[in-house]
Amino acid sequence: MRIGSGNIQSLLPDYLVVGHAVMLVGLLAFENGIVGAVIHSNGRVETHSQEWRKEIASMVIEAEYRQEARLQEMVASQEVKFKGIVDELKSLITGLSCQNVEAVRQKNCSEQSQVEEYLFEIIYGIVLPNWNFPVSTVRD
């Protein structure tokens, strides 16, 4: 005789009186082991494996809920860390940009003054003394 996926090898009935209901309690020996069963007066069979399944399912759901909560907490903390790192990088880039702008400005000012000094030396120091202007041209 086959019931479900297990092969019933023996059914050892015992009777229990619970309140006004009489229940048949038996041990069902399946191929994969012995399973305790309660057979209610209405014919419904409730095995301990069903109870275990319910309990394990609730434990799995609770574990998944805890894991999801931990995962959300970890993601939130990672987002905060990432935002902090991005803000720090932005400030470093801004600081470097300001330093670069200042360095370029100083370099340009320095180069410009060097060019002006060079031109001044060329025009006033070297060229003008060697020029022979006619006296009439200078006075006019």
XYZ file of C-alpha atoms in Angstrom:
140
model
C 0.000 0.000 0.000
C 1.425 3.446 -0.936
C 0.464 6.776 0.595
C 2.156 9.885 -0.789
C 5.801 9.230 -1.488
C 6.392 6.781 1.380
C 5.640 3.070 1.554
C 3.594 2.190 4.642
C 5.036 -0.918 6.218
C 3.057 -0.942 9.430
C 0.358 0.944 11.248
C 0.266 0.415 14.993
C -2.921 2.073 16.273
C -3.445 3.415 19.780
C -6.510 5.300 20.943
C -6.394 8.546 22.915
C -9.312 10.347 24.475
C -8.788 14.107 24.319
C -11.756 16.002 25.651
C -14.760 14.553 23.818
C -12.779 13.521 20.730
C -11.279 10.149 20.167
C -8.081 10.190 18.116
C -6.237 7.336 16.580
C -2.502 7.686 17.161
C -0.198 5.526 15.170
C 3.332 5.169 13.992
C 3.751 5.119 10.257
C 6.922 3.419 9.095
C 8.011 4.922 5.775
C 10.956 3.937 3.655
C 12.974 6.820 5.048
C 12.118 6.323 8.722
C 9.361 6.252 11.313
C 7.002 9.202 11.455
C 4.568 9.778 14.300
C 1.035 10.513 13.176
C -2.209 11.668 14.748
C -5.357 10.574 12.941
C -8.252 12.803 13.965
C -11.847 11.611 14.205
C -12.644 13.572 11.043
C -10.074 11.515 9.132
C -7.428 14.213 8.935
C -3.920 12.842 9.438
C -1.385 15.103 11.072
C 2.182 13.882 11.217
C 5.011 15.202 13.294
C 6.842 15.902 10.063
C 4.125 18.441 9.177
C 4.654 20.141 12.525
C 8.396 20.058 11.970
C 7.944 21.515 8.506
C 5.838 24.346 9.925
C 8.367 25.024 12.663
C 11.318 24.868 10.271
C 9.491 27.121 7.792
C 8.853 29.694 10.521
C 12.500 29.456 11.616
C 13.664 29.926 8.019
C 11.355 32.927 7.573
C 12.650 34.445 10.813
C 16.271 33.821 9.774
C 15.601 35.374 6.363
C 14.022 38.404 8.064
C 17.065 38.818 10.324
C 19.419 38.378 7.369
C 17.469 40.958 5.343
C 17.605 43.404 8.268
C 21.378 42.868 8.614
C 21.821 43.270 4.873
C 19.847 46.534 4.836
C 21.867 47.805 7.794
C 25.123 46.869 6.064
C 24.041 48.523 2.799
C 23.063 51.696 4.675
C 26.430 51.829 6.466
C 28.269 51.213 3.176
C 26.310 54.035 1.535
C 27.283 56.373 4.390
C 30.952 55.341 4.073
C 30.851 55.757 0.282
C 29.249 59.204 0.588
C 31.953 60.217 3.073
C 34.694 58.996 0.742
C 33.148 60.827 -2.226
C 32.857 64.041 -0.181
C 36.484 63.725 0.929
C 37.621 63.157 -2.659
C 35.623 66.184 -3.795
C 37.246 68.360 -1.152
C 40.708 67.047 -2.056
C 40.080 67.708 -5.748
C 38.773 71.177 -4.945
C 41.816 71.858 -2.773
C 44.166 70.641 -5.476
C 42.330 72.705 -8.064
C 42.690 75.827 -5.920
C 46.368 75.066 -5.367
C 46.852 74.476 -9.088
C 45.092 77.726 -9.972
C 47.263 79.612 -7.485
C 50.430 77.906 -8.742
C 49.563 78.644 -12.376
C 48.770 82.265 -11.522
C 52.048 82.664 -9.654
C 53.915 80.980 -12.487
C 52.230 83.218 -15.057
C 52.991 86.310 -12.979
C 56.569 85.179 -12.545
C 56.956 84.383 -16.241
C 55.297 87.644 -17.216
C 57.591 89.666 -14.967
C 60.594 87.754 -16.311
C 59.505 88.520 -19.881
C 58.985 92.187 -18.972
C 62.421 92.343 -17.345
C 63.978 90.683 -20.366
C 62.278 93.093 -22.751
C 63.227 96.042 -20.547
C 66.847 94.917 -20.566
C 66.801 94.464 -24.318
C 65.104 97.746 -25.112
C 66.569 100.081 -22.514
C 69.791 98.403 -21.598
C 71.190 97.141 -24.840
C 69.423 98.690 -27.798
C 68.910 102.329 -26.771
C 72.488 103.132 -25.762
C 73.777 101.810 -29.059
C 71.397 103.810 -31.165
C 72.640 107.025 -32.580
C 69.740 109.372 -32.784
C 70.231 112.604 -34.660
C 69.897 115.513 -32.284
C 67.159 117.129 -34.324
C 65.031 113.975 -34.175
C 65.262 113.715 -30.438
C 64.203 117.313 -29.871
C 61.244 117.135 -32.212
